[in-house]
Amino acid sequence: MSTDVLLARFLRELAPLGTRAVWAHGSLAGGDYQEGRSDLDLIAVLPEPPGLGAVRRVVTAHRRLRAEPLAGRLHSATSPRPTWTTRSGRISPGRTAG
């Protein structure tokens, strides 16, 4: 299984959580990722803080994929959608302060 296929399957597993984005970090984001050698470090951005159901969904996703050769290198974390406070108000990615 290629990295692209593994990532696509992982994203499908997370879709029911309303995932807003998946950010790559580490070597994948930095451009020096090597398939089969590098870890796949991902952050799934969720619409709200993850509850027990969301955590279980992510654990289940990892378990379903663990038979795949690259899955042992897949590491993920979850985060609620970021919100920043500015002088003009609160903003989130994809939204403007109002």
GROMACS .gro file of C-alpha atoms in nm:
model
   98
    1MET     CA    1   0.000   0.000   0.000
    2SER     CA    2   0.134   0.339  -0.092
    3THR     CA    3   0.136   0.641   0.136
    4ASP     CA    4  -0.134   0.808  -0.075
    5VAL     CA    5  -0.366   0.508  -0.039
    6LEU     CA    6  -0.304   0.484   0.337
    7LEU     CA    7  -0.376   0.854   0.386
    8ALA     CA    8  -0.694   0.833   0.176
    9ARG     CA    9  -0.821   0.539   0.384
   10PHE     CA   10  -0.738   0.719   0.708
   11LEU     CA   11  -0.924   1.032   0.592
   12ARG     CA   12  -1.229   0.821   0.503
   13GLU     CA   13  -1.223   0.670   0.853
   14LEU     CA   14  -1.221   1.020   1.008
   15ALA     CA   15  -1.488   1.170   0.781
   16PRO     CA   16  -1.780   1.085   1.017
   17LEU     CA   17  -1.617   1.308   1.281
   18GLY     CA   18  -1.672   1.614   1.061
   19THR     CA   19  -1.298   1.657   1.015
   20ARG     CA   20  -1.228   2.014   0.902
   21ALA     CA   21  -0.869   1.961   0.794
   22VAL     CA   22  -0.576   1.727   0.832
   23TRP     CA   23  -0.241   1.893   0.876
   24ALA     CA   24   0.083   1.713   0.805
   25HIS     CA   25   0.390   1.789   1.011
   26GLY     CA   26   0.734   1.642   1.040
   27SER     CA   27   0.906   1.511   0.729
   28LEU     CA   28   0.584   1.488   0.526
   29ALA     CA   29   0.521   1.860   0.568
   30GLY     CA   30   0.888   1.947   0.537
   31GLY     CA   31   0.931   1.774   0.203
   32ASP     CA   32   1.183   1.510   0.306
   33TYR     CA   33   0.940   1.223   0.363
   34GLN     CA   34   1.065   0.882   0.247
   35GLU     CA   35   0.801   0.614   0.200
   36GLY     CA   36   0.868   0.314   0.420
   37ARG     CA   37   1.126   0.497   0.633
   38SER     CA   38   0.961   0.815   0.760
   39ASP     CA   39   0.676   0.849   1.006
   40LEU     CA   40   0.343   0.990   0.889
   41ASP     CA   41   0.267   1.263   1.141
   42LEU     CA   42  -0.083   1.410   1.111
   43ILE     CA   43  -0.310   1.642   1.307
   44ALA     CA   44  -0.683   1.603   1.243
   45VAL     CA   45  -0.872   1.928   1.303
   46LEU     CA   46  -1.219   1.856   1.438
   47PRO     CA   47  -1.514   2.097   1.468
   48GLU     CA   48  -1.511   2.073   1.848
   49PRO     CA   49  -1.297   1.925   2.125
   50PRO     CA   50  -1.284   1.548   2.079
   51GLY     CA   51  -1.501   1.350   2.315
   52LEU     CA   52  -1.480   0.983   2.399
   53GLY     CA   53  -1.662   0.884   2.078
   54ALA     CA   54  -1.413   1.075   1.862
   55VAL     CA   55  -1.118   0.921   2.044
   56ARG     CA   56  -1.264   0.575   1.992
   57ARG     CA   57  -1.315   0.649   1.622
   58VAL     CA   58  -0.948   0.746   1.579
   59VAL     CA   59  -0.830   0.437   1.770
   60THR     CA   60  -1.057   0.220   1.555
   61ALA     CA   61  -0.919   0.383   1.239
   62HIS     CA   62  -0.564   0.299   1.346
   63ARG     CA   63  -0.664  -0.059   1.429
   64ARG     CA   64  -0.837  -0.112   1.093
   65LEU     CA   65  -0.527   0.002   0.911
   66ARG     CA   66  -0.264  -0.174   1.121
   67ALA     CA   67  -0.235  -0.471   0.885
   68GLU     CA   68  -0.100  -0.238   0.617
   69PRO     CA   69   0.281  -0.215   0.604
   70LEU     CA   70   0.301   0.165   0.640
   71ALA     CA   71   0.032   0.191   0.909
   72GLY     CA   72   0.281   0.136   1.190
   73ARG     CA   73   0.438   0.466   1.095
   74LEU     CA   74   0.108   0.658   1.104
   75HIS     CA   75   0.084   0.887   1.407
   76SER     CA   76  -0.209   1.119   1.457
   77ALA     CA   77  -0.339   1.374   1.702
   78THR     CA   78  -0.671   1.554   1.715
   79SER     CA   79  -0.742   1.915   1.785
   80PRO     CA   80  -1.056   2.126   1.792
   81ARG     CA   81  -1.081   2.384   1.516
   82PRO     CA   82  -0.845   2.665   1.617
   83THR     CA   83  -0.988   3.003   1.706
   84TRP     CA   84  -0.779   3.310   1.760
   85THR     CA   85  -0.877   3.633   1.930
   86THR     CA   86  -0.773   3.955   1.761
   87ARG     CA   87  -0.846   4.317   1.836
   88SER     CA   88  -1.136   4.304   1.593
   89GLY     CA   89  -1.287   3.982   1.732
   90ARG     CA   90  -1.257   3.604   1.713
   91ILE     CA   91  -1.155   3.442   1.386
   92SER     CA   92  -1.112   3.088   1.268
   93PRO     CA   93  -0.946   2.955   0.954
   94GLY     CA   94  -1.180   3.014   0.665
   95ARG     CA   95  -1.375   3.286   0.848
   96THR     CA   96  -1.321   3.655   0.895
   97ALA     CA   97  -1.366   3.857   1.210
   98GLY     CA   98  -1.703   4.022   1.227
   0.00000   0.00000   0.00000
